[in-house]
mmCIF file with all atom_site columns, C-alpha atoms in Angstrom:
data_model
loop_
_atom_site.group_PDB
_atom_site.id
_atom_site.type_symbol
_atom_site.label_atom_id
_atom_site.label_alt_id
_atom_site.label_comp_id
_atom_site.label_asym_id
_atom_site.label_entity_id
_atom_site.label_seq_id
_atom_site.pdbx_PDB_ins_code
_atom_site.Cartn_x
_atom_site.Cartn_y
_atom_site.Cartn_z
_atom_site.occupancy
_atom_site.B_iso_or_equiv
_atom_site.pdbx_formal_charge
_atom_site.auth_seq_id
_atom_site.auth_comp_id
_atom_site.auth_asym_id
_atom_site.auth_atom_id
_atom_site.pdbx_PDB_model_num
ATOM 1   C CA . MET A 1 1   ? 17.946  -34.539 -53.437 1.00 42.00 ? 279 MET A CA 1
ATOM 2   C CA . ALA A 1 2   ? 17.928  -38.279 -53.500 1.00 45.00 ? 280 ALA A CA 1
ATOM 3   C CA . PHE A 1 3   ? 14.919  -40.302 -52.333 1.00 45.00 ? 281 PHE A CA 1
ATOM 4   C CA . GLY A 1 4   ? 15.713  -44.025 -52.507 1.00 46.00 ? 282 GLY A CA 1
ATOM 5   C CA . HIS A 1 5   ? 16.898  -44.844 -56.033 1.00 47.00 ? 283 HIS A CA 1
ATOM 6   C CA . LYS A 1 6   ? 15.251  -41.827 -57.808 1.00 46.00 ? 284 LYS A CA 1
ATOM 7   C CA . THR A 1 7   ? 16.875  -38.336 -57.950 1.00 45.00 ? 285 THR A CA 1
ATOM 8   C CA . PHE A 1 8   ? 14.562  -35.314 -58.096 1.00 45.00 ? 286 PHE A CA 1
ATOM 9   C CA . ARG A 1 9   ? 15.841  -31.961 -59.248 1.00 48.00 ? 287 ARG A CA 1
ATOM 10  C CA . CYS A 1 10  ? 13.962  -28.817 -58.906 1.00 48.00 ? 288 CYS A CA 1
ATOM 11  C CA . SER A 1 11  ? 13.523  -26.382 -61.827 1.00 47.00 ? 289 SER A CA 1
ATOM 12  C CA . ALA A 1 12  ? 14.984  -23.545 -59.775 1.00 47.00 ? 290 ALA A CA 1
ATOM 13  C CA . CYS A 1 13  ? 18.427  -25.465 -59.920 1.00 48.00 ? 291 CYS A CA 1
ATOM 14  C CA . TYR A 1 14  ? 18.454  -24.661 -63.752 1.00 49.00 ? 292 TYR A CA 1
ATOM 15  C CA . ASN A 1 15  ? 17.011  -21.140 -63.730 1.00 51.00 ? 293 ASN A CA 1
ATOM 16  C CA . VAL A 1 16  ? 19.072  -19.245 -61.305 1.00 49.00 ? 294 VAL A CA 1
ATOM 17  C CA . VAL A 1 17  ? 17.859  -15.682 -61.078 1.00 56.00 ? 295 VAL A CA 1
ATOM 18  C CA . PHE A 1 18  ? 20.607  -14.129 -59.193 1.00 55.00 ? 296 PHE A CA 1
ATOM 19  C CA . LYS A 1 19  ? 24.082  -14.882 -60.521 1.00 65.00 ? 297 LYS A CA 1
ATOM 20  C CA . ARG A 1 20  ? 26.045  -12.199 -58.547 1.00 65.00 ? 298 ARG A CA 1
ATOM 21  C CA . TYR A 1 21  ? 25.548  -12.546 -54.895 1.00 75.00 ? 299 TYR A CA 1
ATOM 22  C CA . VAL A 1 22  ? 26.695  -10.035 -52.285 1.00 78.00 ? 300 VAL A CA 1
ATOM 23  C CA . GLU A 1 23  ? 29.183  -11.972 -50.234 1.00 84.00 ? 301 GLU A CA 1
ATOM 24  C CA . ILE A 1 24  ? 32.129  -11.193 -48.090 1.00 87.00 ? 302 ILE A CA 1
ATOM 25  C CA . GLY A 1 25  ? 35.410  -11.348 -50.082 1.00 85.00 ? 303 GLY A CA 1
ATOM 26  C CA . ARG A 1 26  ? 33.685  -10.805 -53.454 1.00 85.00 ? 304 ARG A CA 1
ATOM 27  C CA . VAL A 1 27  ? 35.098  -8.111  -55.799 1.00 86.00 ? 305 VAL A CA 1
ATOM 28  C CA . ALA A 1 28  ? 32.483  -5.555  -56.856 1.00 84.00 ? 306 ALA A CA 1
ATOM 29  C CA . TYR A 1 29  ? 32.446  -3.012  -59.652 1.00 83.00 ? 307 TYR A CA 1
ATOM 30  C CA . ILE A 1 30  ? 31.221  0.451   -58.637 1.00 82.00 ? 308 ILE A CA 1
ATOM 31  C CA . SER A 1 31  ? 28.894  1.637   -61.498 1.00 77.00 ? 309 SER A CA 1
ATOM 32  C CA . PHE A 1 32  ? 27.954  5.088   -60.276 1.00 76.00 ? 310 PHE A CA 1
ATOM 33  C CA . GLY A 1 33  ? 28.967  7.857   -57.850 1.00 83.00 ? 311 GLY A CA 1
ATOM 34  C CA . PRO A 1 34  ? 32.326  9.501   -57.141 1.00 88.00 ? 312 PRO A CA 1
ATOM 35  C CA . HIS A 1 35  ? 34.169  6.135   -57.484 1.00 87.00 ? 313 HIS A CA 1
ATOM 36  C CA . ALA A 1 36  ? 32.439  4.921   -60.629 1.00 84.00 ? 314 ALA A CA 1
ATOM 37  C CA . GLY A 1 37  ? 34.484  2.506   -62.576 1.00 85.00 ? 315 GLY A CA 1
ATOM 38  C CA . SER A 1 38  ? 36.541  1.289   -59.574 1.00 85.00 ? 316 SER A CA 1
ATOM 39  C CA . LEU A 1 39  ? 36.779  -2.141  -58.263 1.00 87.00 ? 317 LEU A CA 1
ATOM 40  C CA . VAL A 1 40  ? 36.410  -2.884  -54.476 1.00 88.00 ? 318 VAL A CA 1
ATOM 41  C CA . ALA A 1 41  ? 36.252  -5.816  -52.263 1.00 89.00 ? 319 ALA A CA 1
ATOM 42  C CA . ILE A 1 42  ? 33.238  -6.493  -50.027 1.00 89.00 ? 320 ILE A CA 1
ATOM 43  C CA . VAL A 1 43  ? 34.636  -6.528  -46.478 1.00 91.00 ? 321 VAL A CA 1
ATOM 44  C CA . ASP A 1 44  ? 31.407  -6.936  -44.587 1.00 91.00 ? 322 ASP A CA 1
ATOM 45  C CA . VAL A 1 45  ? 27.594  -6.951  -45.178 1.00 90.00 ? 323 VAL A CA 1
ATOM 46  C CA . ILE A 1 46  ? 26.065  -4.355  -42.920 1.00 90.00 ? 324 ILE A CA 1
ATOM 47  C CA . ASP A 1 47  ? 22.444  -4.996  -43.615 1.00 87.00 ? 325 ASP A CA 1
ATOM 48  C CA . GLN A 1 48  ? 20.171  -5.900  -46.512 1.00 84.00 ? 326 GLN A CA 1
ATOM 49  C CA . ASN A 1 49  ? 20.796  -2.548  -48.263 1.00 85.00 ? 327 ASN A CA 1
ATOM 50  C CA . ARG A 1 50  ? 24.413  -1.725  -47.514 1.00 88.00 ? 328 ARG A CA 1
ATOM 51  C CA . ALA A 1 51  ? 27.839  -3.304  -47.534 1.00 89.00 ? 329 ALA A CA 1
ATOM 52  C CA . LEU A 1 52  ? 31.319  -2.212  -46.193 1.00 91.00 ? 330 LEU A CA 1
ATOM 53  C CA . VAL A 1 53  ? 33.624  -2.061  -49.059 1.00 90.00 ? 331 VAL A CA 1
ATOM 54  C CA . ASP A 1 54  ? 37.457  -1.267  -49.469 1.00 91.00 ? 332 ASP A CA 1
ATOM 55  C CA . GLY A 1 55  ? 39.492  -0.744  -52.577 1.00 88.00 ? 333 GLY A CA 1
ATOM 56  C CA . PRO A 1 56  ? 43.187  -0.571  -51.375 1.00 85.00 ? 334 PRO A CA 1
ATOM 57  C CA . CYS A 1 57  ? 44.681  -0.717  -54.936 1.00 85.00 ? 335 CYS A CA 1
ATOM 58  C CA . THR A 1 58  ? 42.037  1.519   -56.600 1.00 86.00 ? 336 THR A CA 1
ATOM 59  C CA . GLY A 1 59  ? 42.042  4.414   -54.077 1.00 89.00 ? 337 GLY A CA 1
ATOM 60  C CA . VAL A 1 60  ? 38.618  3.717   -52.686 1.00 89.00 ? 338 VAL A CA 1
ATOM 61  C CA . LYS A 1 61  ? 38.632  4.256   -48.875 1.00 92.00 ? 339 LYS A CA 1
ATOM 62  C CA . ARG A 1 62  ? 36.842  1.716   -46.554 1.00 92.00 ? 340 ARG A CA 1
ATOM 63  C CA . GLN A 1 63  ? 33.230  2.953   -46.495 1.00 91.00 ? 341 GLN A CA 1
ATOM 64  C CA . SER A 1 64  ? 29.714  1.849   -46.482 1.00 89.00 ? 342 SER A CA 1
ATOM 65  C CA . MET A 1 65  ? 27.933  1.678   -49.813 1.00 84.00 ? 343 MET A CA 1
ATOM 66  C CA . PRO A 1 66  ? 24.376  0.766   -50.986 1.00 82.00 ? 344 PRO A CA 1
ATOM 67  C CA . PHE A 1 67  ? 24.103  -2.113  -53.403 1.00 72.00 ? 345 PHE A CA 1
ATOM 68  C CA . ASN A 1 68  ? 20.926  -0.928  -54.955 1.00 73.00 ? 346 ASN A CA 1
ATOM 69  C CA . ALA A 1 69  ? 20.517  1.496   -57.811 1.00 66.00 ? 347 ALA A CA 1
ATOM 70  C CA . ARG A 1 70  ? 19.186  5.095   -57.553 1.00 71.00 ? 348 ARG A CA 1
ATOM 71  C CA . GLN A 1 71  ? 15.722  5.850   -58.739 1.00 73.00 ? 349 GLN A CA 1
ATOM 72  C CA . LYS A 1 72  ? 16.870  7.875   -61.868 1.00 78.00 ? 350 LYS A CA 1
ATOM 73  C CA . PHE A 1 73  ? 18.991  4.889   -63.114 1.00 73.00 ? 351 PHE A CA 1
ATOM 74  C CA . VAL A 1 74  ? 15.987  2.550   -62.571 1.00 67.00 ? 352 VAL A CA 1
ATOM 75  C CA . LYS A 1 75  ? 13.741  5.006   -64.303 1.00 80.00 ? 353 LYS A CA 1
ATOM 76  C CA . ARG A 1 76  ? 16.052  5.318   -67.183 1.00 83.00 ? 354 ARG A CA 1
ATOM 77  C CA . ALA A 1 77  ? 16.416  1.492   -67.631 1.00 77.00 ? 355 ALA A CA 1
ATOM 78  C CA . TRP A 1 78  ? 12.540  1.093   -67.174 1.00 78.00 ? 356 TRP A CA 1
ATOM 79  C CA . GLU A 1 79  ? 11.920  3.625   -70.046 1.00 87.00 ? 357 GLU A CA 1
ATOM 80  C CA . LYS A 1 80  ? 14.537  2.137   -72.238 1.00 88.00 ? 358 LYS A CA 1
ATOM 81  C CA . ALA A 1 81  ? 13.120  -1.434  -71.891 1.00 86.00 ? 359 ALA A CA 1
ATOM 82  C CA . GLN A 1 82  ? 9.521   -0.040  -72.252 1.00 88.00 ? 360 GLN A CA 1
ATOM 83  C CA . VAL A 1 83  ? 8.381   -1.989  -69.202 1.00 84.00 ? 361 VAL A CA 1
ATOM 84  C CA . THR A 1 84  ? 5.057   -0.159  -69.090 1.00 85.00 ? 362 THR A CA 1
ATOM 85  C CA . GLU A 1 85  ? 4.128   -0.991  -72.674 1.00 89.00 ? 363 GLU A CA 1
ATOM 86  C CA . LYS A 1 86  ? 5.133   -4.619  -72.289 1.00 88.00 ? 364 LYS A CA 1
ATOM 87  C CA . TRP A 1 87  ? 3.087   -4.951  -69.143 1.00 87.00 ? 365 TRP A CA 1
ATOM 88  C CA . ALA A 1 88  ? 0.014   -3.480  -70.822 1.00 88.00 ? 366 ALA A CA 1
ATOM 89  C CA . GLU A 1 89  ? 0.374   -6.108  -73.580 1.00 92.00 ? 367 GLU A CA 1
ATOM 90  C CA . SER A 1 90  ? 0.703   -9.061  -71.168 1.00 90.00 ? 368 SER A CA 1
ATOM 91  C CA . ASN A 1 91  ? -1.976  -11.398 -70.344 1.00 92.00 ? 369 ASN A CA 1
ATOM 92  C CA . TRP A 1 92  ? -1.682  -10.805 -66.583 1.00 86.00 ? 370 TRP A CA 1
ATOM 93  C CA . ALA A 1 93  ? -2.455  -7.063  -67.119 1.00 88.00 ? 371 ALA A CA 1
ATOM 94  C CA . LYS A 1 94  ? -5.326  -7.803  -69.500 1.00 92.00 ? 372 LYS A CA 1
ATOM 95  C CA . LYS A 1 95  ? -6.913  -10.153 -66.914 1.00 91.00 ? 373 LYS A CA 1
ATOM 96  C CA . ILE A 1 96  ? -6.532  -7.540  -64.190 1.00 90.00 ? 374 ILE A CA 1
ATOM 97  C CA . GLU A 1 97  ? -8.176  -4.840  -66.336 1.00 90.00 ? 375 GLU A CA 1
ATOM 98  C CA . ALA A 1 98  ? -10.995 -7.164  -67.271 1.00 91.00 ? 376 ALA A CA 1
ATOM 99  C CA . ARG A 1 99  ? -11.596 -7.966  -63.719 1.00 90.00 ? 377 ARG A CA 1
ATOM 100 C CA . GLN A 1 100 ? -11.674 -4.341  -62.763 1.00 89.00 ? 378 GLN A CA 1
ATOM 101 C CA . LYS A 1 101 ? -14.171 -3.527  -65.547 1.00 90.00 ? 379 LYS A CA 1
ATOM 102 C CA . ARG A 1 102 ? -16.354 -6.462  -64.541 1.00 89.00 ? 380 ARG A CA 1
ATOM 103 C CA . ASN A 1 103 ? -16.403 -5.436  -60.830 1.00 88.00 ? 381 ASN A CA 1
ATOM 104 C CA . LYS A 1 104 ? -17.128 -1.761  -61.793 1.00 88.00 ? 382 LYS A CA 1
ATOM 105 C CA . VAL A 1 105 ? -20.199 -3.053  -63.808 1.00 86.00 ? 383 VAL A CA 1
ATOM 106 C CA . ILE A 1 106 ? -21.282 -5.354  -61.021 1.00 87.00 ? 384 ILE A CA 1
ATOM 107 C CA . LYS A 1 107 ? -21.149 -2.549  -58.393 1.00 85.00 ? 385 LYS A CA 1
ATOM 108 C CA . HIS A 1 108 ? -23.078 -0.198  -60.651 1.00 84.00 ? 386 HIS A CA 1
ATOM 109 C CA . GLU A 1 109 ? -25.767 -2.872  -61.229 1.00 87.00 ? 387 GLU A CA 1
ATOM 110 C CA . VAL A 1 110 ? -25.983 -3.672  -57.470 1.00 87.00 ? 388 VAL A CA 1
ATOM 111 C CA . LYS A 1 111 ? -26.432 0.155   -56.592 1.00 87.00 ? 389 LYS A CA 1
ATOM 112 C CA . ARG A 1 112 ? -29.126 0.382   -59.347 1.00 87.00 ? 390 ARG A CA 1
ATOM 113 C CA . LEU A 1 113 ? -30.953 -2.621  -57.971 1.00 86.00 ? 391 LEU A CA 1
ATOM 114 C CA . GLN A 1 114 ? -30.754 -1.292  -54.373 1.00 89.00 ? 392 GLN A CA 1
ATOM 115 C CA . LYS A 1 115 ? -32.235 2.032   -55.517 1.00 88.00 ? 393 LYS A CA 1
ATOM 116 C CA . GLU A 1 116 ? -35.124 0.244   -57.135 1.00 88.00 ? 394 GLU A CA 1
ATOM 117 C CA . ALA A 1 117 ? -35.664 -1.954  -54.086 1.00 87.00 ? 395 ALA A CA 1
ATOM 118 C CA . ALA A 1 118 ? -35.701 1.271   -51.964 1.00 88.00 ? 396 ALA A CA 1
ATOM 119 C CA . LYS A 1 119 ? -38.216 2.817   -54.180 1.00 86.00 ? 397 LYS A CA 1
ATOM 120 C CA . LYS A 1 120 ? -40.613 -0.206  -53.911 1.00 82.00 ? 398 LYS A CA 1
ATOM 121 C CA . ALA A 1 121 ? -40.390 -0.301  -50.209 1.00 74.00 ? 399 ALA A CA 1
#
């Protein structure tokens, strides 16, 4: 964007998260299922989870296919990357755990004080 004589650029322009968009006309590689290893063309996007694909030269008939991975593949990649262990070591997870411990102590203390106040009354 240009405002007057200065040009501003957002940091998102440099750190693109998604490099392979699902668009009509793109060639896609099927990584699992009965047609694994085949190339197809995206003919139409049905909704946010499925696309209509066709592989006339690879023997894949026109059909609807999901473009998200199955749970077992996600689980396998999750375990291979040790996501749970890395999460436990992160500052974000440590802050959440500390907050939960602090809230637990505060709730226990409030209940104790309420019991003492009830005994006095």
